[in-house]
Coordinates of C-alpha atoms in Angstrom, one line a residue:
M1 CA 89.7 101.4 106.7
F2 CA 86.1 101.4 107.9
R3 CA 85.2 102.9 111.3
S4 CA 82.4 102.0 113.7
G5 CA 78.8 103.0 113.5
S6 CA 79.2 105.6 116.3
R7 CA 81.7 107.5 114.1
A8 CA 79.2 107.4 111.2
R9 CA 76.5 108.6 113.5
H10 CA 78.8 111.4 114.8
F11 CA 79.2 112.5 111.2
A12 CA 75.5 112.3 110.5
S13 CA 74.7 114.3 113.7
R14 CA 77.1 117.0 112.6
I15 CA 75.4 117.2 109.2
M16 CA 72.0 117.3 110.9
R17 CA 73.1 120.1 113.3
L18 CA 74.5 122.1 110.4
Q19 CA 71.3 121.7 108.5
F20 CA 69.2 122.7 111.5
L21 CA 71.4 125.7 112.0
V22 CA 71.2 126.8 108.4
V23 CA 67.4 126.2 108.2
G24 CA 66.9 127.9 111.6
V25 CA 68.7 131.0 110.5
L26 CA 66.8 131.0 107.2
I27 CA 63.5 130.6 109.1
V28 CA 64.4 133.5 111.5
L29 CA 65.4 135.7 108.6
V30 CA 62.3 134.8 106.6
T31 CA 60.0 135.3 109.6
A32 CA 61.5 138.6 110.5
G33 CA 61.2 139.8 106.9
T34 CA 57.6 138.6 106.7
L35 CA 56.7 140.2 110.0
Y36 CA 58.2 143.5 108.8
A37 CA 56.3 143.3 105.5
S38 CA 53.1 142.4 107.4
Y39 CA 53.7 145.3 109.8
D40 CA 54.2 147.7 107.0
R41 CA 51.2 146.3 105.1
V42 CA 48.9 146.5 108.1
Y43 CA 49.8 150.0 109.0
S44 CA 49.6 151.1 105.4
R45 CA 46.1 149.6 105.2
A46 CA 45.1 151.4 108.4
E47 CA 46.4 154.7 107.1
D48 CA 44.6 154.3 103.9
T49 CA 41.3 153.3 105.7
S50 CA 41.6 156.3 108.1
L51 CA 42.3 158.7 105.3
T52 CA 39.4 157.4 103.2
I53 CA 36.9 157.7 106.0
A54 CA 38.1 161.1 107.0
R55 CA 37.8 162.4 103.4
S56 CA 34.3 160.9 103.1
V57 CA 33.1 162.5 106.3
A58 CA 34.7 165.9 105.6
V59 CA 32.6 166.4 102.4
L60 CA 29.2 165.3 103.8
P61 CA 26.7 168.2 103.5
E62 CA 25.4 167.8 107.0
V63 CA 29.0 167.9 108.3
V64 CA 29.8 171.1 106.4
R65 CA 26.5 172.7 107.5
D66 CA 26.9 171.9 111.2
V67 CA 30.6 172.7 111.4
T68 CA 29.8 176.1 109.8
K69 CA 27.1 176.6 112.3
Y70 CA 29.3 175.8 115.3
A71 CA 32.2 177.7 114.0
A72 CA 30.1 180.9 114.2
M73 CA 29.3 180.3 117.9
E74 CA 31.3 181.9 120.6
D75 CA 30.4 179.2 123.2
L76 CA 29.5 175.6 122.6
D77 CA 26.9 173.7 124.5
E78 CA 28.2 170.2 125.4
K79 CA 24.7 168.8 125.8
E80 CA 23.7 170.1 122.4
L81 CA 26.8 168.6 120.9
A82 CA 26.2 165.2 122.6
S83 CA 22.8 165.0 121.0
G84 CA 23.7 166.7 117.7
E85 CA 23.9 165.4 114.2
L86 CA 27.7 165.2 114.2
Q87 CA 27.9 163.0 117.3
R88 CA 25.3 160.6 115.9
L89 CA 27.1 160.4 112.6
A90 CA 30.4 159.7 114.3
N91 CA 28.8 157.0 116.5
A92 CA 27.2 155.4 113.4
I93 CA 30.6 155.1 111.8
L94 CA 32.1 153.6 115.0
E95 CA 29.3 151.1 115.2
Q96 CA 30.3 149.8 111.8
K97 CA 33.7 148.9 113.2
Q98 CA 35.4 150.9 110.5
A99 CA 37.3 153.2 112.9
Y100 CA 38.2 153.5 116.5
F101 CA 37.2 157.1 116.7
V102 CA 35.9 159.9 114.6
V103 CA 36.6 163.4 115.9
I104 CA 35.1 166.5 114.2
T105 CA 36.3 170.0 115.2
E106 CA 35.5 173.5 114.2
D107 CA 38.1 176.1 113.1
R108 CA 39.4 176.7 116.7
G109 CA 40.1 173.0 117.3
L110 CA 37.2 172.5 119.6
R111 CA 35.7 169.0 119.5
L112 CA 32.2 168.7 117.9
S113 CA 32.1 164.9 118.1
H114 CA 34.1 162.4 120.3
P115 CA 33.6 158.8 121.5
N116 CA 33.8 160.2 125.0
P117 CA 31.0 162.8 125.5
A118 CA 33.0 164.5 128.3
E119 CA 35.5 165.6 125.7
L120 CA 33.0 167.5 123.6
G121 CA 33.6 171.2 123.4
Q122 CA 37.3 170.7 124.5
M123 CA 40.4 171.5 122.6
V124 CA 42.0 168.6 120.8
S125 CA 45.1 167.1 122.4
T126 CA 47.1 166.7 119.2
D127 CA 48.2 169.1 116.6
P128 CA 45.1 170.1 114.4
V129 CA 47.2 170.1 111.2
G130 CA 44.0 169.9 109.1
L131 CA 43.1 173.4 110.1
D132 CA 46.1 174.5 108.1
G133 CA 44.3 173.1 105.0
V134 CA 46.5 170.0 104.6
E135 CA 45.8 166.3 104.9
A136 CA 48.0 164.4 107.3
V137 CA 48.4 160.8 108.4
S138 CA 50.4 160.1 111.5
R139 CA 50.9 157.9 114.5
E140 CA 50.1 159.9 117.7
H141 CA 49.1 159.5 121.3
G142 CA 45.9 161.3 122.3
T143 CA 43.1 161.0 124.9
L144 CA 42.1 157.6 123.5
G145 CA 45.6 156.3 123.5
E146 CA 48.1 155.6 120.7
S147 CA 46.6 155.3 117.3
V148 CA 47.1 155.8 113.6
R149 CA 45.0 158.8 112.6
A150 CA 44.2 160.7 109.5
K151 CA 43.4 164.5 109.6
V152 CA 41.4 166.1 106.8
P153 CA 40.2 169.8 106.6
V154 CA 36.5 170.6 106.3
R155 CA 35.9 173.3 103.8
N156 CA 32.8 175.4 103.1
D157 CA 31.4 176.2 99.7
A158 CA 33.9 179.0 99.4
G159 CA 36.7 176.6 100.0
Q160 CA 37.6 178.1 103.3
V161 CA 38.8 175.8 106.1
I162 CA 36.1 175.7 108.8
G163 CA 37.1 172.6 110.7
E164 CA 38.8 169.3 110.7
V165 CA 37.9 165.6 110.7
S166 CA 40.2 163.2 112.5
V167 CA 39.7 159.4 112.1
G168 CA 41.9 157.0 113.9
V169 CA 42.6 153.3 114.3
T170 CA 44.2 152.1 117.5
T171 CA 47.5 150.3 117.5
Q172 CA 46.0 147.5 119.7
S173 CA 43.7 146.5 116.8
L174 CA 46.7 146.6 114.5
T175 CA 48.6 144.5 116.9
G176 CA 45.8 141.9 116.8
A177 CA 46.1 141.8 113.0
L178 CA 49.8 141.4 113.3
L179 CA 49.5 138.6 115.8
Q180 CA 47.0 136.8 113.4
S181 CA 49.6 137.2 110.6
F182 CA 52.3 136.0 113.0
S183 CA 50.4 132.9 113.8
W184 CA 50.3 131.9 110.2
I185 CA 54.0 132.7 109.8
V186 CA 54.9 130.5 112.8
L187 CA 52.7 127.7 111.3
F188 CA 54.6 127.9 108.0
A189 CA 57.9 128.2 109.8
L190 CA 57.2 125.0 111.8
L191 CA 56.1 123.3 108.6
A192 CA 59.3 124.3 106.9
A193 CA 61.4 123.1 109.9
G194 CA 59.6 119.7 109.7
L195 CA 60.2 119.4 106.0
A196 CA 63.9 120.4 106.6
T197 CA 64.2 117.7 109.2
V198 CA 62.8 115.1 106.9
A199 CA 65.0 116.3 104.0
G200 CA 68.0 116.4 106.3
R201 CA 67.5 112.8 107.4
V202 CA 67.1 111.6 103.8
T203 CA 70.2 113.5 102.7
V204 CA 72.2 112.1 105.6
R205 CA 71.2 108.5 104.9
R206 CA 72.0 109.0 101.2
L207 CA 75.3 110.6 102.0
K208 CA 76.2 107.7 104.4
R209 CA 75.2 105.2 101.8
Q210 CA 77.3 106.9 99.1
T211 CA 80.4 107.3 101.4
L212 CA 80.0 103.8 102.9
G213 CA 79.6 105.4 106.3
L214 CA 83.0 107.1 106.3
E215 CA 83.9 110.4 107.8
P216 CA 85.3 113.1 105.5
T217 CA 88.7 112.8 107.1
E218 CA 88.6 109.1 106.5
I219 CA 87.6 109.6 102.9
A220 CA 90.6 112.1 102.5
Q221 CA 92.9 109.5 104.1
L222 CA 91.6 106.8 101.7
V223 CA 92.4 109.0 98.8
R224 CA 95.9 109.6 100.1
D225 CA 96.3 105.9 100.7
Q226 CA 95.1 105.2 97.2
Q227 CA 97.6 107.6 95.7
A228 CA 100.4 106.1 97.8
V229 CA 99.5 102.6 96.6
L230 CA 99.0 103.5 93.0
Y231 CA 102.1 105.5 92.6
G232 CA 104.3 103.6 95.1
V233 CA 104.4 100.3 93.2
T234 CA 106.4 99.4 90.1
E235 CA 103.6 97.4 88.6
G236 CA 101.1 99.1 86.4
V237 CA 97.5 99.4 87.8
M238 CA 94.5 100.4 85.8
G239 CA 90.9 100.5 87.0
I240 CA 87.8 100.1 84.8
G241 CA 84.4 101.0 86.1
V242 CA 81.1 99.2 85.5
D243 CA 80.4 101.6 82.6
H244 CA 83.6 100.2 80.9
R245 CA 85.4 103.5 81.2
I246 CA 88.9 103.8 82.6
T247 CA 88.6 105.4 86.1
V248 CA 92.2 105.4 87.2
R249 CA 95.7 104.4 86.2
N250 CA 99.0 105.0 87.8
K251 CA 102.3 106.3 86.4
A252 CA 103.7 102.8 85.9
A253 CA 100.7 101.8 83.7
R254 CA 101.1 104.9 81.6
Q255 CA 104.8 104.2 81.0
L256 CA 104.4 100.5 80.4
L257 CA 101.5 100.9 77.9
G258 CA 102.8 104.1 76.3
L259 CA 99.7 106.1 77.2
P260 CA 99.4 109.9 77.1
H261 CA 100.2 112.0 80.2
R262 CA 97.2 113.0 82.3
T263 CA 97.7 116.7 81.4
E264 CA 97.2 115.9 77.7
L265 CA 93.8 115.8 76.0
Q266 CA 94.3 112.2 75.0
D267 CA 94.5 110.9 78.6
V268 CA 92.7 107.6 78.8
V269 CA 91.1 108.3 82.2
G270 CA 87.4 108.8 81.5
R271 CA 87.5 107.1 78.1
H272 CA 86.0 103.7 77.1
F273 CA 88.6 101.0 77.3
E274 CA 88.0 100.0 73.6
S275 CA 88.8 103.6 72.4
A276 CA 91.7 104.2 74.7
G277 CA 94.4 102.9 72.3
L278 CA 95.2 99.7 74.4
D279 CA 96.7 96.6 72.9
R280 CA 94.0 94.5 71.1
R281 CA 94.9 91.4 73.2
L282 CA 94.4 93.4 76.4
V283 CA 91.1 94.8 75.1
R284 CA 89.9 91.3 74.3
A285 CA 90.8 90.1 77.8
I286 CA 89.0 93.0 79.4
K287 CA 85.9 92.5 77.2
E288 CA 85.8 88.7 77.9
R289 CA 86.7 89.2 81.6
D290 CA 89.4 86.6 81.0
P291 CA 91.6 86.2 84.2
A292 CA 94.3 84.3 82.3
P293 CA 97.7 86.2 82.0
V294 CA 98.0 88.0 78.7
R295 CA 101.5 88.5 77.1
L296 CA 101.9 91.9 75.5
E297 CA 104.6 93.5 73.4
V298 CA 104.6 97.3 73.9
N299 CA 107.4 99.7 72.9
G300 CA 109.9 96.9 72.9
N301 CA 109.0 95.7 76.4
S302 CA 107.5 92.3 77.4
L303 CA 104.5 92.7 79.6
I304 CA 102.3 90.3 81.5
A305 CA 98.7 91.6 82.0
R306 CA 96.1 90.1 84.2
V307 CA 92.4 91.2 84.4
N308 CA 90.7 90.8 87.7
D309 CA 87.0 91.3 88.4
V310 CA 86.2 93.4 91.5
N311 CA 83.1 92.6 93.6
R312 CA 81.9 93.7 97.0
A313 CA 78.9 92.2 98.7
G314 CA 77.8 90.7 95.4
L315 CA 78.0 94.1 93.7
D316 CA 80.0 94.4 90.5
L317 CA 82.5 97.3 91.0
G318 CA 84.4 96.9 87.7
Q319 CA 87.8 95.5 86.8
V320 CA 91.4 96.0 87.7
V321 CA 94.2 95.4 85.2
L322 CA 97.6 94.6 86.7
L323 CA 100.7 95.0 84.4
R324 CA 104.2 93.7 85.0
D325 CA 107.3 94.2 83.0
V326 CA 109.0 90.8 82.5
T327 CA 111.6 92.0 80.0
T328 CA 114.4 91.9 82.6
I329 CA 113.2 88.6 84.0
E330 CA 113.1 86.9 80.6
A331 CA 116.5 88.3 79.7
L332 CA 117.9 86.9 83.0
G333 CA 116.3 83.6 82.2
T334 CA 118.0 83.5 78.8
K335 CA 121.3 84.3 80.5
L336 CA 120.6 81.6 83.1
D337 CA 120.1 79.1 80.3
A338 CA 123.6 80.0 79.1
V339 CA 125.0 79.5 82.6
Q340 CA 123.2 76.2 82.9
D341 CA 124.7 75.0 79.6
M342 CA 128.1 75.8 80.9
A343 CA 127.4 74.0 84.1
D344 CA 126.2 70.9 82.2
A345 CA 129.4 71.0 80.1
L346 CA 131.6 71.3 83.1
R347 CA 129.8 68.4 84.7
A348 CA 130.3 66.3 81.6
Q349 CA 134.0 67.3 81.4
R350 CA 134.4 66.5 85.1
H351 CA 132.9 63.0 84.4
E352 CA 135.3 62.5 81.5
F353 CA 138.3 63.7 83.5
A354 CA 137.3 61.3 86.3
N355 CA 137.2 58.4 83.8
R356 CA 140.7 59.3 82.5
M357 CA 142.1 59.5 86.0
H358 CA 140.7 56.1 86.7
A359 CA 142.5 54.8 83.6
V360 CA 145.8 56.4 84.7
L361 CA 145.3 55.0 88.2
G362 CA 144.7 51.5 86.8
L363 CA 147.8 51.6 84.7
I364 CA 149.9 52.7 87.7
D365 CA 148.4 49.9 89.8
L366 CA 149.4 47.4 87.1
G367 CA 152.9 48.8 87.1
K368 CA 152.6 50.1 83.5
I369 CA 154.3 53.4 84.2
E370 CA 155.4 54.0 80.6
Q371 CA 151.8 53.5 79.3
A372 CA 150.4 55.8 82.0
E373 CA 152.9 58.5 81.0
A374 CA 152.1 58.2 77.3
Y375 CA 148.4 58.3 78.1
L376 CA 148.8 61.5 80.1
R377 CA 150.9 63.1 77.4
E378 CA 148.2 62.3 74.8
V379 CA 145.5 63.8 77.1
M380 CA 147.5 67.0 77.5
E381 CA 148.0 67.4 73.8
T382 CA 144.5 66.6 72.6
G383 CA 142.3 67.9 75.4
P384 CA 138.9 66.5 76.3
K385 CA 137.5 64.1 73.8
I386 CA 133.8 64.7 74.6
A387 CA 133.5 68.2 73.4
Q388 CA 136.2 69.1 70.9
V389 CA 135.3 72.1 68.7
P390 CA 137.2 72.5 65.5
G391 CA 138.5 76.0 65.0
L392 CA 138.0 77.0 68.7
E393 CA 141.7 78.0 68.9
A394 CA 140.7 81.2 66.9
I395 CA 138.7 82.4 70.0
Q396 CA 141.0 83.9 72.5
D397 CA 138.3 85.1 74.9
A398 CA 137.9 82.8 77.9
Y399 CA 134.2 83.5 78.3
L400 CA 133.2 82.6 74.7
S401 CA 135.6 79.8 74.5
A402 CA 134.2 78.1 77.6
F403 CA 130.7 78.8 76.5
I404 CA 131.2 77.3 73.0
S405 CA 132.8 74.3 74.6
A406 CA 129.7 73.9 76.9
K407 CA 127.4 74.1 73.9
A408 CA 129.5 71.5 72.1
V409 CA 128.6 69.1 74.9
R410 CA 124.9 69.5 74.1
A411 CA 125.6 69.3 70.4
H412 CA 127.5 66.1 70.9
E413 CA 124.7 64.6 72.9
Q414 CA 122.3 65.4 70.1
G415 CA 124.6 64.1 67.4
I416 CA 125.3 67.5 65.9
E417 CA 128.8 68.7 64.8
L418 CA 129.6 72.1 66.2
R419 CA 132.5 74.0 64.6
V420 CA 134.0 77.4 64.5
S421 CA 134.5 78.9 61.0
N422 CA 137.9 79.2 59.5
Q423 CA 137.2 82.9 58.9
S424 CA 136.7 83.6 62.6
M425 CA 139.1 86.1 64.1
L426 CA 138.4 87.1 67.7
Y427 CA 141.5 88.4 69.3
G428 CA 139.9 90.8 71.8
Q429 CA 138.7 90.0 75.3
I430 CA 135.2 90.6 76.5
A431 CA 135.1 93.7 78.7
S432 CA 133.2 92.5 81.8
A433 CA 131.1 89.6 83.2
H434 CA 127.9 91.7 82.3
D435 CA 129.0 92.0 78.7
A436 CA 129.8 88.3 78.7
Q437 CA 126.3 87.5 79.8
D438 CA 124.8 89.5 77.0
A439 CA 127.1 88.0 74.4
T440 CA 126.5 84.4 75.6
A441 CA 122.7 85.0 75.8
V442 CA 122.6 86.1 72.2
L443 CA 125.0 83.4 70.9
G444 CA 123.3 80.7 73.1
N445 CA 119.8 81.4 71.8
L446 CA 121.0 81.4 68.2
L447 CA 122.8 78.1 68.8
D448 CA 119.7 76.5 70.4
N449 CA 117.6 77.5 67.4
A450 CA 120.3 76.2 65.1
F451 CA 120.5 72.9 66.9
T452 CA 116.7 72.4 66.5
A453 CA 116.8 73.4 62.8
A454 CA 119.8 71.1 62.1
L455 CA 118.0 68.1 63.5
R456 CA 115.2 68.8 61.1
G457 CA 117.5 68.7 58.1
T458 CA 118.0 65.6 55.9
G459 CA 121.8 65.3 56.0
K460 CA 124.3 65.0 58.8
P461 CA 123.5 67.8 61.2
W462 CA 126.1 70.5 61.7
V463 CA 126.2 74.1 63.1
E464 CA 128.9 76.6 62.3
I465 CA 129.9 79.7 64.3
D466 CA 131.6 82.7 62.9
L467 CA 133.0 85.3 65.3
L468 CA 134.8 88.6 64.3
S469 CA 136.0 91.6 66.3
E470 CA 135.8 95.2 65.1
G471 CA 137.3 97.4 67.7
T472 CA 135.0 96.9 70.7
T473 CA 132.1 95.5 68.6
L474 CA 131.5 91.8 68.4
H475 CA 130.1 90.4 65.1
L476 CA 128.8 86.9 65.1
A477 CA 126.9 84.6 62.8
V478 CA 125.4 81.1 63.2
A479 CA 124.7 78.8 60.3
D480 CA 123.0 75.4 60.3
S481 CA 122.3 72.4 58.1
G482 CA 118.5 72.7 58.6
P483 CA 115.8 73.3 56.0
G484 CA 115.9 77.1 56.3
I485 CA 113.2 79.5 57.1
T486 CA 110.1 79.0 55.0
T487 CA 107.5 81.1 57.0
T488 CA 106.6 84.6 55.9
E489 CA 105.8 85.7 59.4
D490 CA 108.1 88.0 61.4
I491 CA 109.9 85.4 63.6
F492 CA 111.1 88.2 65.8
A493 CA 107.5 89.1 66.7
R494 CA 106.2 88.0 70.2
D495 CA 103.5 85.6 69.1
V496 CA 105.6 83.7 66.5
S497 CA 107.1 80.5 68.0
T498 CA 110.6 79.8 66.8
G499 CA 110.9 76.5 68.5
S500 CA 114.2 77.7 70.0
H501 CA 114.3 75.0 72.6
L502 CA 113.6 71.3 72.6
G503 CA 110.9 70.3 75.1
N504 CA 109.3 72.9 77.4
E505 CA 112.4 74.7 78.7
H506 CA 112.3 78.3 79.6
G507 CA 112.1 80.8 76.8
R508 CA 110.4 78.6 74.2
G509 CA 109.0 80.9 71.5
V510 CA 110.3 84.1 73.0
G511 CA 114.1 83.7 72.5
L512 CA 114.5 85.7 69.3
P513 CA 112.5 88.7 70.4
L514 CA 114.4 88.8 73.6
I515 CA 117.9 88.7 72.2
K516 CA 116.9 91.2 69.5
R517 CA 115.8 93.7 72.2
L518 CA 118.9 92.8 74.2
A519 CA 121.1 93.7 71.2
Q520 CA 119.1 96.8 70.4
A521 CA 119.5 98.0 74.0
R522 CA 123.3 98.1 73.3
S523 CA 122.7 99.9 69.9
G524 CA 123.2 96.6 68.1
D525 CA 120.8 94.2 66.3
V526 CA 120.0 90.6 65.4
W527 CA 118.8 89.8 61.9
I528 CA 118.4 87.0 59.4
A529 CA 121.5 87.1 57.1
D530 CA 120.2 84.3 54.9
P531 CA 116.8 82.5 55.3
G532 CA 118.0 79.4 53.4
A533 CA 115.0 79.4 51.1
G534 CA 114.2 75.7 52.0
T535 CA 117.3 74.3 50.2
E536 CA 120.0 75.0 52.8
G537 CA 120.1 76.2 56.4
A538 CA 119.5 79.7 57.6
V539 CA 122.2 82.1 58.8
F540 CA 121.5 84.5 61.7
A541 CA 123.8 87.4 62.4
A542 CA 124.2 89.7 65.3
R543 CA 126.1 92.9 66.1
L544 CA 126.9 93.8 69.7
P545 CA 128.8 97.1 70.2
A546 CA 130.9 97.9 73.3
V547 CA 131.3 94.2 74.3
L548 CA 135.0 93.9 73.8
L549 CA 137.9 95.7 75.3
E550 CA 139.8 98.2 73.3
P551 CA 142.3 96.3 71.2
A552 CA 146.0 96.7 72.3
I553 CA 148.4 98.1 69.7
P554 CA 151.1 95.6 68.8
E555 CA 154.6 96.5 69.8
N556 CA 155.9 96.5 66.2
N557 CA 153.1 99.0 65.2
K558 CA 154.1 101.6 67.8
I559 CA 155.8 104.8 66.5
E560 CA 159.2 105.3 68.0
G561 CA 159.5 108.1 70.4
V562 CA 155.8 108.0 71.2

């Protein structure tokens, strides 16, 4: 089932929101990481710059000279310091924009240079760690505000610490550098968001096209519906894609075609239909896209296969193969033929009986009572004239006796003599109506084939039936006066026509395979006892176990006292 566009848009909007959320989180994380890296990089560069300048200033000869001079003084003159060499040197460095401040102190921590002349001669506001003879880089808050500063000791020629050089960079300048980096980061983040939006729309459109605009829940429901349809029908269904590979098959198709189970490596799903072990006739129909029904014989079952092309909006989606087991239907058709023959025979006998009753009525109307009585007595003694079967009295079963009589009517109409062999001995009764259907189906088909063959012979046509009982097993044979079987083909194969019926009646060409399977289903068989070799008629034989009732033990064979 397909839903409206609003449901598809709802699905697309959810995908877009999810993509925006993921991309947004990624952008925030990347931006935060980049800012942290930029912050660390900017402060590291400021620390390195401050330390480099401080080291350079601390070793200048004029700095060492003047610091040594001022360190020896008890009192410092602020005016002299303001116009001194150290102040001019510090200002020159500041003018080059390399640092925010350069402060030089003597060994007591008194300032010898400072950006603010009022601070000259005053004690530094931060810890003068350089006077301890160590270099230090720190972030501190002094008279000029918060800054990143480097402190380096000034040493005389003897290596003694006589002062300190402190060079700093304000955090405001660092913040400016960070903001500049941040602007680039934001620009790239916006660009990434734009690209993500475009990619998201393209992805959603492609997804909608591939899913035919269906929601995930609808796709899941379609899969469940497909499984219900495939595995809920008794007919076999097999799908073949445009690449000629089998895409799906249900359980019925696997069983009907004798295919491997899906858990086995030889499973046909995913394989090319020509290499999947299918019947050659089915392969040819698939290759030629032939929609005509194809009759198959697989594992003793009769199948009808039909290949249908599948198209949607002019697009070739592949093929669907439908399989139906018609074994039972054909068997029922054969049994129905037998019933029809019996009905025809009864209709003919009813017509004959009506004619005889008219004869009796005429004799009575004429007052010839004695002739009417004699006529009735003759009818009772001889039975129907139209379908008398020599030797039928050897058949005590009512089903077979009536069926043979019915077949005798058809034989009589075709000018064929139908008789029961003198060696026939059938004293048992058929167990049930179902068993009678199987027995008459086999016997009826053999008789139909024999009638056809007898008419092709050169002499007077005849057909002979031989019936024997062995416990509950029925043995039967049918011989004819035809030319025999001259073909070398297996006449029990599906594609070989036996001409078992005259005209186009049901079952033409499929009777022998059907009755052979019917007999084999009862652990019996049907075979050619004598092909005739072209000089005499053929003899067909059949064995049907468990058709007759258990024979009763005659009274004179019972053991006394038992």
